[in-house]
GROMACS .gro file of C-alpha atoms in nm:
model
  247
    1MET     CA    1  -7.059  14.174  -0.359
    2GLU     CA    2  -6.728  13.971  -0.492
    3ASP     CA    3  -6.512  14.277  -0.398
    4ARG     CA    4  -6.678  14.299  -0.077
    5LYS     CA    5  -6.562  13.947   0.004
    6LEU     CA    6  -6.221  13.975  -0.110
    7THR     CA    7  -6.184  14.305   0.112
    8VAL     CA    8  -6.300  14.109   0.452
    9ARG     CA    9  -6.092  13.796   0.363
   10SER     CA   10  -5.800  14.052   0.309
   11VAL     CA   11  -5.884  14.222   0.653
   12GLU     CA   12  -5.920  13.896   0.807
   13ARG     CA   13  -5.556  13.766   0.667
   14ALA     CA   14  -5.421  14.077   0.797
   15LEU     CA   15  -5.537  14.009   1.136
   16ASP     CA   16  -5.438  13.658   1.129
   17ILE     CA   17  -5.077  13.818   1.064
   18LEU     CA   18  -5.097  14.026   1.349
   19LEU     CA   19  -5.217  13.772   1.604
   20CYS     CA   20  -4.886  13.561   1.462
   21PHE     CA   21  -4.707  13.791   1.734
   22THR     CA   22  -4.905  13.689   2.057
   23ARG     CA   23  -4.648  13.380   2.128
   24ASN     CA   24  -4.326  13.538   1.928
   25ASP     CA   25  -4.165  13.889   1.962
   26ASP     CA   26  -4.021  13.848   1.591
   27LEU     CA   27  -4.081  13.627   1.281
   28GLY     CA   28  -3.977  13.525   0.921
   29LEU     CA   29  -4.196  13.579   0.617
   30THR     CA   30  -4.180  13.199   0.560
   31GLU     CA   31  -4.288  13.139   0.943
   32ILE     CA   32  -4.573  13.361   0.907
   33ALA     CA   33  -4.671  13.220   0.560
   34VAL     CA   34  -4.659  12.869   0.780
   35GLN     CA   35  -4.871  12.970   1.074
   36ILE     CA   36  -5.170  13.116   0.857
   37GLY     CA   37  -5.125  12.875   0.558
   38LEU     CA   38  -5.091  13.125   0.289
   39HIS     CA   39  -4.848  13.201  -0.012
   40LYS     CA   40  -4.522  13.372   0.082
   41SER     CA   41  -4.633  13.615  -0.192
   42THR     CA   42  -4.961  13.680  -0.061
   43VAL     CA   43  -4.830  13.682   0.306
   44HIS     CA   44  -4.529  13.938   0.173
   45ARG     CA   45  -4.803  14.191  -0.004
   46LEU     CA   46  -5.011  14.215   0.323
   47LEU     CA   47  -4.697  14.283   0.538
   48SER     CA   48  -4.587  14.568   0.324
   49THR     CA   49  -4.924  14.722   0.362
   50LEU     CA   50  -4.912  14.682   0.767
   51GLU     CA   51  -4.553  14.786   0.770
   52GLU     CA   52  -4.672  15.127   0.563
   53ARG     CA   53  -4.922  15.204   0.822
   54GLY     CA   54  -4.681  15.129   1.134
   55PHE     CA   55  -4.846  14.797   1.252
   56VAL     CA   56  -4.535  14.620   1.176
   57ILE     CA   57  -4.175  14.695   1.140
   58ARG     CA   58  -3.953  14.472   0.951
   59ASP     CA   59  -3.552  14.424   1.043
   60ALA     CA   60  -3.333  14.492   0.761
   61ALA     CA   61  -3.054  14.271   0.961
   62THR     CA   62  -3.246  13.980   1.015
   63GLU     CA   63  -3.543  14.048   0.773
   64LYS     CA   64  -3.794  13.932   1.060
   65TYR     CA   65  -4.098  14.118   1.151
   66ARG     CA   66  -4.212  14.264   1.495
   67LEU     CA   67  -4.488  14.468   1.600
   68GLY     CA   68  -4.493  14.844   1.535
   69MET     CA   69  -4.551  15.126   1.710
   70LYS     CA   70  -4.891  15.161   1.595
   71ILE     CA   71  -5.011  14.876   1.819
   72TRP     CA   72  -4.842  15.046   2.127
   73GLU     CA   73  -5.055  15.378   2.026
   74LEU     CA   74  -5.369  15.197   2.005
   75SER     CA   75  -5.323  15.044   2.371
   76THR     CA   76  -5.283  15.357   2.497
   77HIS     CA   77  -5.668  15.443   2.436
   78LEU     CA   78  -5.771  15.088   2.550
   79SER     CA   79  -6.044  15.170   2.870
   80ARG     CA   80  -5.879  15.191   3.163
   81SER     CA   81  -6.181  15.204   3.390
   82ASP     CA   82  -6.257  14.836   3.321
   83ASP     CA   83  -5.946  14.680   3.224
   84PRO     CA   84  -5.831  14.431   3.531
   85ALA     CA   85  -5.465  14.424   3.446
   86ILE     CA   86  -5.453  14.807   3.543
   87LEU     CA   87  -5.727  14.790   3.814
   88LEU     CA   88  -5.573  14.495   4.023
   89LEU     CA   89  -5.224  14.596   3.985
   90PRO     CA   90  -5.182  14.774   4.312
   91ALA     CA   91  -5.358  14.503   4.466
   92MET     CA   92  -5.128  14.226   4.332
   93GLU     CA   93  -4.829  14.428   4.400
   94ARG     CA   94  -4.940  14.423   4.800
   95VAL     CA   95  -4.923  14.068   4.767
   96ARG     CA   96  -4.636  14.034   4.601
   97ASP     CA   97  -4.506  14.238   4.905
   98HIS     CA   98  -4.660  14.030   5.156
   99LEU     CA   99  -4.575  13.682   5.015
  100GLY     CA  100  -4.248  13.752   4.850
  101GLU     CA  101  -4.298  13.562   4.529
  102THR     CA  102  -4.458  13.630   4.178
  103VAL     CA  103  -4.799  13.694   4.148
  104SER     CA  104  -4.991  13.697   3.808
  105LEU     CA  105  -5.319  13.746   3.685
  106TYR     CA  106  -5.462  13.530   3.408
  107LEU     CA  107  -5.775  13.492   3.201
  108ARG     CA  108  -5.932  13.212   2.982
  109GLU     CA  109  -5.905  13.246   2.612
  110GLY     CA  110  -6.058  12.986   2.436
  111LYS     CA  111  -5.828  12.649   2.508
  112GLU     CA  112  -5.564  12.868   2.684
  113ARG     CA  113  -5.505  13.104   2.951
  114LEU     CA  114  -5.356  13.435   2.911
  115ARG     CA  115  -5.108  13.594   3.179
  116ILE     CA  116  -5.258  13.963   3.132
  117GLN     CA  117  -5.045  14.104   3.441
  118ALA     CA  118  -4.753  14.019   3.643
  119VAL     CA  119  -4.591  14.124   3.942
  120GLN     CA  120  -4.236  13.969   3.990
  121SER     CA  121  -4.063  13.891   4.320
  122ASN     CA  122  -3.757  14.087   4.454
  123GLN     CA  123  -3.577  13.816   4.554
  124ALA     CA  124  -3.243  13.688   4.376
  125ILE     CA  125  -3.413  13.355   4.253
  126ARG     CA  126  -3.738  13.387   4.153
  127ARG     CA  127  -3.967  13.262   3.877
  128VAL     CA  128  -4.002  13.529   3.602
  129ALA     CA  129  -4.371  13.552   3.456
  130GLN     CA  130  -4.377  13.712   3.143
  131VAL     CA  131  -4.705  13.917   3.054
  132GLY     CA  132  -4.860  13.844   2.751
  133ALA     CA  133  -4.747  13.442   2.777
  134ARG     CA  134  -5.050  13.184   2.673
  135LEU     CA  135  -5.018  12.844   2.838
  136PRO     CA  136  -5.215  12.516   2.823
  137LEU     CA  137  -5.535  12.469   2.997
  138TYR     CA  138  -5.457  12.108   3.088
  139VAL     CA  139  -5.174  12.174   3.315
  140GLY     CA  140  -5.093  12.417   3.613
  141ALA     CA  141  -5.301  12.583   3.885
  142SER     CA  142  -5.428  12.887   3.742
  143SER     CA  143  -5.553  12.630   3.456
  144LYS     CA  144  -5.751  12.422   3.668
  145VAL     CA  145  -5.877  12.695   3.882
  146LEU     CA  146  -6.009  12.843   3.547
  147VAL     CA  147  -6.131  12.516   3.385
  148ALA     CA  148  -6.289  12.424   3.747
  149PHE     CA  149  -6.506  12.735   3.787
  150ALA     CA  150  -6.621  12.728   3.403
  151SER     CA  151  -6.977  12.622   3.309
  152THR     CA  152  -7.032  12.216   3.265
  153GLU     CA  153  -7.111  12.272   2.892
  154GLU     CA  154  -6.754  12.438   2.877
  155GLN     CA  155  -6.565  12.180   3.058
  156GLU     CA  156  -6.736  11.935   2.858
  157ALA     CA  157  -6.636  12.098   2.525
  158LEU     CA  158  -6.270  12.134   2.650
  159LEU     CA  159  -6.238  11.783   2.773
  160ASN     CA  160  -6.400  11.667   2.435
  161ASP     CA  161  -6.233  11.859   2.229
  162PRO     CA  162  -5.942  11.651   1.985
  163GLU     CA  163  -5.662  11.857   2.084
  164TRP     CA  164  -5.706  11.761   2.471
  165PRO     CA  165  -5.435  11.570   2.531
  166SER     CA  166  -5.522  11.176   2.582
  167TRP     CA  167  -5.240  11.093   2.835
  168ILE     CA  168  -5.514  11.309   3.101
  169ASP     CA  169  -5.754  11.091   3.289
  170ARG     CA  170  -6.110  11.248   3.269
  171VAL     CA  171  -6.246  11.066   3.568
  172SER     CA  172  -5.912  11.203   3.788
  173TYR     CA  173  -5.937  11.548   3.629
  174MET     CA  174  -6.299  11.576   3.697
  175GLU     CA  175  -6.232  11.458   4.067
  176GLN     CA  176  -5.960  11.767   4.096
  177LEU     CA  177  -6.202  12.022   3.982
  178TYR     CA  178  -6.429  11.895   4.227
  179GLU     CA  179  -6.207  11.929   4.517
  180ILE     CA  180  -6.066  12.275   4.390
  181ARG     CA  181  -6.424  12.376   4.360
  182GLU     CA  182  -6.500  12.280   4.753
  183CYS     CA  183  -6.149  12.432   4.883
  184GLY     CA  184  -6.144  12.767   4.678
  185TYR     CA  185  -5.779  12.679   4.505
  186ALA     CA  186  -5.560  12.478   4.333
  187MET     CA  187  -5.165  12.387   4.366
  188SER     CA  188  -4.916  12.265   4.121
  189PHE     CA  189  -4.589  12.142   4.194
  190GLU     CA  190  -4.371  12.102   3.873
  191GLU     CA  191  -4.651  12.082   3.672
  192ARG     CA  192  -4.529  12.297   3.400
  193GLU     CA  193  -4.168  12.361   3.482
  194PRO     CA  194  -3.921  12.188   3.644
  195GLY     CA  195  -3.848  12.349   3.979
  196ALA     CA  196  -4.146  12.556   4.000
  197ALA     CA  197  -4.462  12.553   4.226
  198ALA     CA  198  -4.783  12.745   4.223
  199ILE     CA  199  -5.103  12.846   4.419
  200SER     CA  200  -5.413  12.960   4.248
  201VAL     CA  201  -5.734  13.094   4.365
  202PRO     CA  202  -6.066  13.241   4.133
  203ILE     CA  203  -6.154  13.577   4.143
  204ALA     CA  204  -6.532  13.655   4.063
  205ASN     CA  205  -6.624  14.012   3.974
  206CYS     CA  206  -6.903  14.224   4.135
  207HIS     CA  207  -7.184  13.983   4.030
  208GLY     CA  208  -7.021  13.666   4.149
  209VAL     CA  209  -6.909  13.514   3.811
  210VAL     CA  210  -6.538  13.427   3.818
  211THR     CA  211  -6.375  13.574   3.545
  212ALA     CA  212  -5.986  13.518   3.647
  213ALA     CA  213  -5.758  13.360   3.833
  214LEU     CA  214  -5.500  13.493   4.068
  215SER     CA  215  -5.161  13.325   4.098
  216VAL     CA  216  -4.871  13.285   4.319
  217SER     CA  217  -4.549  13.108   4.203
  218GLY     CA  218  -4.181  13.042   4.273
  219PRO     CA  219  -3.911  12.777   4.344
  220VAL     CA  220  -4.062  12.441   4.507
  221ASN     CA  221  -3.775  12.487   4.759
  222ARG     CA  222  -3.951  12.783   4.902
  223LEU     CA  223  -4.345  12.706   4.794
  224SER     CA  224  -4.340  12.380   4.986
  225ILE     CA  225  -4.696  12.228   5.026
  226ASP     CA  226  -4.718  12.341   5.388
  227THR     CA  227  -4.648  12.684   5.309
  228LEU     CA  228  -4.901  12.718   5.010
  229TYR     CA  229  -5.139  12.576   5.249
  230GLU     CA  230  -5.057  12.897   5.470
  231TYR     CA  231  -5.122  13.154   5.172
  232ALA     CA  232  -5.431  13.019   5.057
  233PRO     CA  233  -5.638  13.181   5.317
  234TYR     CA  234  -5.492  13.535   5.238
  235LEU     CA  235  -5.482  13.459   4.871
  236MET     CA  236  -5.827  13.401   4.916
  237GLU     CA  237  -5.930  13.688   5.086
  238ALA     CA  238  -5.718  13.912   4.860
  239ALA     CA  239  -5.870  13.745   4.541
  240HIS     CA  240  -6.230  13.873   4.689
  241ASP     CA  241  -6.110  14.187   4.746
  242MET     CA  242  -6.004  14.218   4.389
  243GLY     CA  243  -6.341  14.084   4.237
  244LEU     CA  244  -6.529  14.357   4.413
  245MET     CA  245  -6.349  14.609   4.202
  246ILE     CA  246  -6.429  14.444   3.859
  247GLN     CA  247  -6.762  14.465   3.690
   0.00000   0.00000   0.00000
């Protein structure tokens, strides 16, 4: 039994190491050890095993690690039949072509939102959205959409979490969520990034459950509040059609 516990613990630690790369492209041994709270010698042994199996690669020049090709090989076997990042890509491209701005797709994962797909604007001055980026749930149009359409229990858990920013007025925030549910979309102006504006709408699957947020973002000099109001009906209709494609 003790050997089994040690084996399971090693697996958990190895997975913790891989999860460190959700926020960084490359990391040094010390950085990884600090993030997961383990001694460097333990992390080094685990990294050596992961490197042997192709899950990480060590750059000899920088002595930093990055994800290896084995991760990519595994990702190619993900089911494409129910992956919204794949299913909704053509529809997102149509939205980009119609509105001319960057289009992103977000899922809520724990206390963050995760950008699982993005279609970049073709304009010279544009907002570049990186797929895989994790962003806080308390700020931004997409974050507020994902929280607004979450269950009451999930909202309470988020707002009462010790990590939830104390400077956000709870009453005012809840009023915003109510308005978002009523009108069906959220807007943001330079909430997270200076010079950036966005509008986001919920995507409900074929069972009526909101599973994602669709966002259009760009520079504030193009996306004024009037422009976003004009975009809202089109974006909600596009999100409705996308939802019919998701199980």
